[in-house]
Amino acid sequence: MLKQAAWIAKRVDAKVGDYIGRLPRRRFAIEPVPPELAPFYTGGRGGPGIYLVNTYNLPSRPLYNLTALTLHESSPGHALQMPLAAEAQGLPEFRRYSYISAYGEGWALYSEYLGQEMGMYDTPYDRFGYLTYQMWRACRLVIDTGIHHKGWTREQAQAYLRDNTALSEHEVTTEVDRYIAWPGQALSYYLGELKIIELRHKAEAALGEKFDIRAFHDAILETGSVPLPVLEQRIARFIAEGGKSPWAQEASEQ
């Protein structure tokens, strides 16, 4: 499983420069989740310098979703976005090192979406994995609301996730426990992704042929971790400036 994750990450390396102008200097390692955490941990976790893959109970870890997981947790997801923010010397520290879930998880989920354009889901198996992940994130919106607003029981939440996703029984159990313990966080993924897609469509419509996907992604990533209304303001400025990369002047001086 680790070998397959590494192969997917290397395939991303060959493509990501076509979609993002500035890449972080820091590379990430791919390692298994520590054994003392693995039974209760998510399928993966990415961040500065690390992409953790959960290899506990391997029969419960289907390979069909590994491409989407790797895009989300490694590059262009968390293991790209977070070190890039940390390396941005012009940002205040709270934006370089803090984490606003709607921004961070929104970008990581958008990275799964971007995998379609990057040609990463090149088999029906991979495509199925991406779509099952989309279903899972949609179910989170229902389950989190059900638990924390409508009084759903743990068993109701598990049944809904079991009936409407391709998650294994082990994942159903650990995921619902996570939603119970962390109210609202599960909602941030889709809310953030939908906002980034909305802003991209807005920029594409406004800029027409001037729209540059690399410049747009650079504008998203150069902000560091910000609330979604602040991200909206940043992309409004990106459009007003004609869609220029935030690094355009720096590049011209080199």
C-alpha positions as a printed NumPy array, in Angstrom:
array([[  0.   ,   0.   ,   0.   ],
       [  2.859,   2.379,   0.836],
       [  4.576,   1.49 ,  -2.424],
       [  1.405,   2.243,  -4.39 ],
       [  0.949,   5.563,  -2.562],
       [  4.55 ,   6.496,  -3.428],
       [  3.963,   5.634,  -7.09 ],
       [  0.841,   7.811,  -7.209],
       [  2.747,  10.686,  -5.56 ],
       [  5.537,  10.42 ,  -8.159],
       [  2.967,  10.566, -10.953],
       [  1.602,  13.755,  -9.394],
       [  5.132,  15.207,  -9.321],
       [  5.273,  14.968, -13.103],
       [  2.025,  16.912, -13.52 ],
       [  1.623,  19.362, -10.641],
       [  3.876,  22.053, -12.145],
       [  1.368,  22.465, -14.973],
       [ -1.293,  23.491, -12.444],
       [  0.575,  25.365,  -9.697],
       [  3.252,  27.956, -10.369],
       [  5.088,  28.049,  -7.041],
       [  5.863,  24.753,  -5.322],
       [  7.211,  24.305,  -1.783],
       [ 10.885,  23.615,  -1.247],
       [ 10.097,  20.998,   1.37 ],
       [  9.425,  17.415,   0.263],
       [  7.279,  14.97 ,   2.219],
       [  7.951,  11.438,   3.431],
       [  5.368,   8.671,   3.084],
       [  5.096,   6.593,   6.25 ],
       [  2.587,   4.298,   7.972],
       [  0.433,   5.666,  10.779],
       [  2.12 ,   4.769,  14.107],
       [  0.754,   1.423,  15.371],
       [ -0.495,   2.859,  18.659],
       [ -2.749,   5.289,  16.732],
       [ -3.653,   3.263,  13.66 ],
       [ -6.716,   1.361,  14.984],
       [ -8.514,   4.651,  15.677],
       [ -6.988,   6.852,  12.961],
       [ -8.318,   8.099,   9.659],
       [ -7.246,   6.498,   6.374],
       [ -4.465,   9.043,   5.955],
       [ -3.14 ,  12.355,   7.18 ],
       [ -0.937,  14.858,   5.387],
       [  0.974,  17.925,   6.463],
       [  4.38 ,  19.608,   6.318],
       [  6.952,  16.963,   5.472],
       [  4.706,  13.937,   5.967],
       [  1.979,  11.835,   4.364],
       [  0.767,   9.154,   6.764],
       [ -1.007,   6.13 ,   5.28 ],
       [ -3.046,   3.896,   7.572],
       [ -1.976,   0.307,   6.954],
       [ -3.869,  -1.134,   9.938],
       [ -6.402,  -3.85 ,   9.012],
       [ -5.465,  -3.852,   5.328],
       [ -8.619,  -5.681,   4.147],
       [-10.541,  -2.56 ,   5.232],
       [ -8.318,  -0.279,   3.081],
       [ -9.367,  -0.66 ,  -0.569],
       [ -6.84 ,   0.505,  -3.149],
       [ -9.486,   2.052,  -5.388],
       [ -9.601,   5.194,  -3.24 ],
       [ -5.825,   5.512,  -2.771],
       [ -5.403,   7.944,  -5.674],
       [ -7.986,  10.343,  -4.239],
       [ -6.521,   9.93 ,  -0.746],
       [ -2.999,  10.666,  -1.996],
       [ -4.076,  13.77 ,  -3.912],
       [ -5.852,  14.99 ,  -0.772],
       [ -3.159,  14.283,   1.808],
       [  0.073,  14.742,  -0.161],
       [  0.46 ,  16.863,  -3.303],
       [ -1.325,  19.009,  -4.379],
       [ -3.253,  18.754,  -1.088],
       [ -2.111,  19.182,   2.517],
       [  1.575,  18.282,   2.082],
       [  1.872,  20.998,  -0.585],
       [ -0.429,  23.708,   0.77 ],
       [  0.777,  23.731,   4.373],
       [  4.556,  23.972,   3.771],
       [  3.951,  26.529,   1.025],
       [  2.159,  28.728,   3.567],
       [  4.924,  28.171,   6.128],
       [  7.55 ,  29.292,   3.595],
       [  5.701,  32.55 ,   2.783],
       [  7.856,  35.085,   4.627],
       [  5.521,  37.991,   3.863],
       [  2.596,  36.517,   5.802],
       [  1.943,  36.971,   9.523],
       [  2.678,  33.846,  11.532],
       [ -0.955,  33.118,  12.337],
       [ -1.636,  32.704,   8.601],
       [  1.493,  30.667,   7.986],
       [  0.978,  28.125,  10.756],
       [ -2.69 ,  28.161,  11.79 ],
       [ -5.321,  25.961,  10.186],
       [ -8.805,  27.032,   9.157],
       [-10.567,  23.838,   8.19 ],
       [-12.835,  25.23 ,   5.458],
       [ -9.764,  26.579,   3.664],
       [ -7.381,  23.68 ,   4.279],
       [ -9.835,  20.828,   3.786],
       [-11.55 ,  22.729,   0.997],
       [ -8.25 ,  22.953,  -0.867],
       [ -7.464,  19.282,  -0.218],
       [-10.875,  18.167,  -1.475],
       [-10.482,  20.465,  -4.483],
       [ -7.159,  18.682,  -5.081],
       [ -9.111,  15.444,  -5.512],
       [-11.368,  17.266,  -8.002],
       [ -8.283,  18.62 ,  -9.791],
       [ -7.046,  15.065, -10.168],
       [ -9.604,  14.636, -12.946],
       [ -7.947,  17.36 , -15.031],
       [ -4.506,  16.039, -14.176],
       [ -5.427,  12.631, -15.601],
       [ -4.847,  10.83 , -12.316],
       [ -8.013,   8.715, -12.402],
       [ -6.946,   6.777, -15.46 ],
       [ -8.851,   3.563, -14.748],
       [-12.527,   2.934, -13.928],
       [-11.259,   1.578, -10.581],
       [ -9.62 ,   4.914,  -9.694],
       [-12.63 ,   6.855, -10.944],
       [-14.905,   4.737,  -8.759],
       [-12.683,   5.52 ,  -5.782],
       [-12.929,   9.255,  -6.427],
       [-16.715,   9.103,  -6.708],
       [-17.06 ,   7.027,  -3.533],
       [-15.042,   9.667,  -1.705],
       [-17.382,  12.352,  -3.045],
       [-20.37 ,  10.376,  -1.743],
       [-18.688,   9.988,   1.631],
       [-18.092,  13.738,   1.988],
       [-21.701,  14.448,   0.983],
       [-22.902,  12.002,   3.652],
       [-20.867,  13.905,   6.219],
       [-23.093,  16.933,   5.691],
       [-26.122,  14.837,   6.593],
       [-24.551,  12.918,   9.477],
       [-22.911,  15.847,  11.253],
       [-26.178,  17.781,  11.077],
       [-28.13 ,  14.717,  12.167],
       [-25.951,  14.081,  15.219],
       [-25.46 ,  17.632,  16.443],
       [-28.759,  19.242,  15.474],
       [-31.374,  16.53 ,  15.11 ],
       [-30.259,  14.211,  17.889],
       [-29.254,  11.18 ,  15.83 ],
       [-27.792,   8.258,  17.746],
       [-24.414,   6.74 ,  16.952],
       [-26.209,   3.736,  15.454],
       [-28.339,   5.93 ,  13.163],
       [-25.252,   7.713,  11.893],
       [-23.423,   4.442,  11.284],
       [-26.398,   3.   ,   9.408],
       [-26.613,   6.046,   7.134],
       [-22.903,   5.911,   6.329],
       [-23.046,   2.148,   5.79 ],
       [-26.036,   2.394,   3.441],
       [-24.776,   5.3  ,   1.328],
       [-21.005,   4.864,   0.969],
       [-18.453,   2.222,   0.059],
       [-16.607,   2.573,   3.379],
       [-15.608,  -0.594,   5.207],
       [-17.217,  -1.435,   8.541],
       [-14.05 ,  -0.419,  10.37 ],
       [-14.067,   2.973,   8.632],
       [-17.769,   3.483,   9.335],
       [-17.126,   3.027,  13.057],
       [-14.05 ,   5.258,  13.307],
       [-15.534,   7.988,  11.108],
       [-18.782,   8.319,  13.067],
       [-16.846,   8.477,  16.335],
       [-14.8  ,  11.282,  14.809],
       [-17.914,  13.262,  13.834],
       [-19.318,  12.866,  17.341],
       [-16.114,  14.155,  18.923],
       [-15.488,  17.031,  16.484],
       [-18.748,  18.881,  15.747],
       [-18.855,  20.82 ,  12.487],
       [-15.421,  19.853,  11.158],
       [-16.843,  17.291,   8.741],
       [-18.932,  20.041,   7.11 ],
       [-15.898,  22.105,   6.159],
       [-14.664,  19.858,   3.332],
       [-17.484,  20.335,   0.863],
       [-18.144,  23.941,   1.89 ],
       [-14.534,  24.829,   1.144],
       [-14.31 ,  22.862,  -2.104],
       [-17.555,  24.316,  -3.444],
       [-16.328,  27.839,  -2.678],
       [-13.023,  27.301,  -4.515],
       [-14.836,  25.847,  -7.543],
       [-17.278,  28.77 ,  -7.469],
       [-14.389,  31.262,  -7.383],
       [-12.639,  29.463, -10.226],
       [-15.748,  29.596, -12.413],
       [-16.131,  33.279, -11.569],
       [-12.523,  33.99 , -12.551],
       [-12.801,  31.952, -15.758],
       [-15.935,  33.858, -16.798],
       [-14.469,  37.264, -15.962],
       [-11.013,  36.744, -17.47 ],
       [-11.856,  34.635, -20.504],
       [ -8.694,  33.808, -22.465],
       [ -6.571,  35.612, -19.873],
       [ -7.44 ,  33.007, -17.248],
       [ -4.335,  31.043, -16.227],
       [ -4.968,  28.026, -14.019],
       [ -1.494,  28.222, -12.473],
       [ -1.933,  31.89 , -11.561],
       [ -5.371,  31.194, -10.068],
       [ -4.059,  28.4  ,  -7.872],
       [ -1.103,  30.56 ,  -6.825],
       [ -3.56 ,  33.261,  -5.746],
       [ -5.478,  30.71 ,  -3.666],
       [ -2.353,  29.289,  -2.045],
       [ -0.406,  32.489,  -1.369],
       [ -2.955,  33.679,   1.203],
       [ -2.101,  31.097,   3.836],
       [ -4.967,  29.815,   5.953],
       [ -7.836,  32.312,   5.732],
       [-11.628,  32.322,   6.2  ],
       [-13.615,  31.815,   3.007],
       [-14.871,  35.457,   2.86 ],
       [-11.229,  36.61 ,   2.873],
       [-10.461,  34.141,   0.084],
       [-13.351,  35.612,  -1.909],
       [-11.831,  39.081,  -1.524],
       [ -8.452,  37.783,  -2.679],
       [ -9.888,  36.288,  -5.862],
       [-11.885,  39.468,  -6.523],
       [ -8.535,  41.314,  -6.46 ],
       [ -6.986,  38.619,  -8.66 ],
       [ -9.71 ,  39.256, -11.245],
       [ -9.407,  43.053, -10.943],
       [ -5.652,  42.79 , -11.573],
       [ -6.235,  40.87 , -14.795],
       [ -5.492,  37.382, -13.5  ],
       [ -1.785,  37.935, -12.878],
       [  0.124,  35.477, -10.732],
       [  1.022,  36.903,  -7.319],
       [  4.593,  35.886,  -8.143],
       [  4.698,  37.52 , -11.618],
       [  6.806,  40.54 , -10.626],
       [  9.206,  38.419,  -8.599],
       [  9.68 ,  36.061, -11.555],
       [ 10.346,  38.951, -13.954],
       [ 13.1  ,  40.279, -11.672],
       [ 14.992,  37.002, -11.612]])
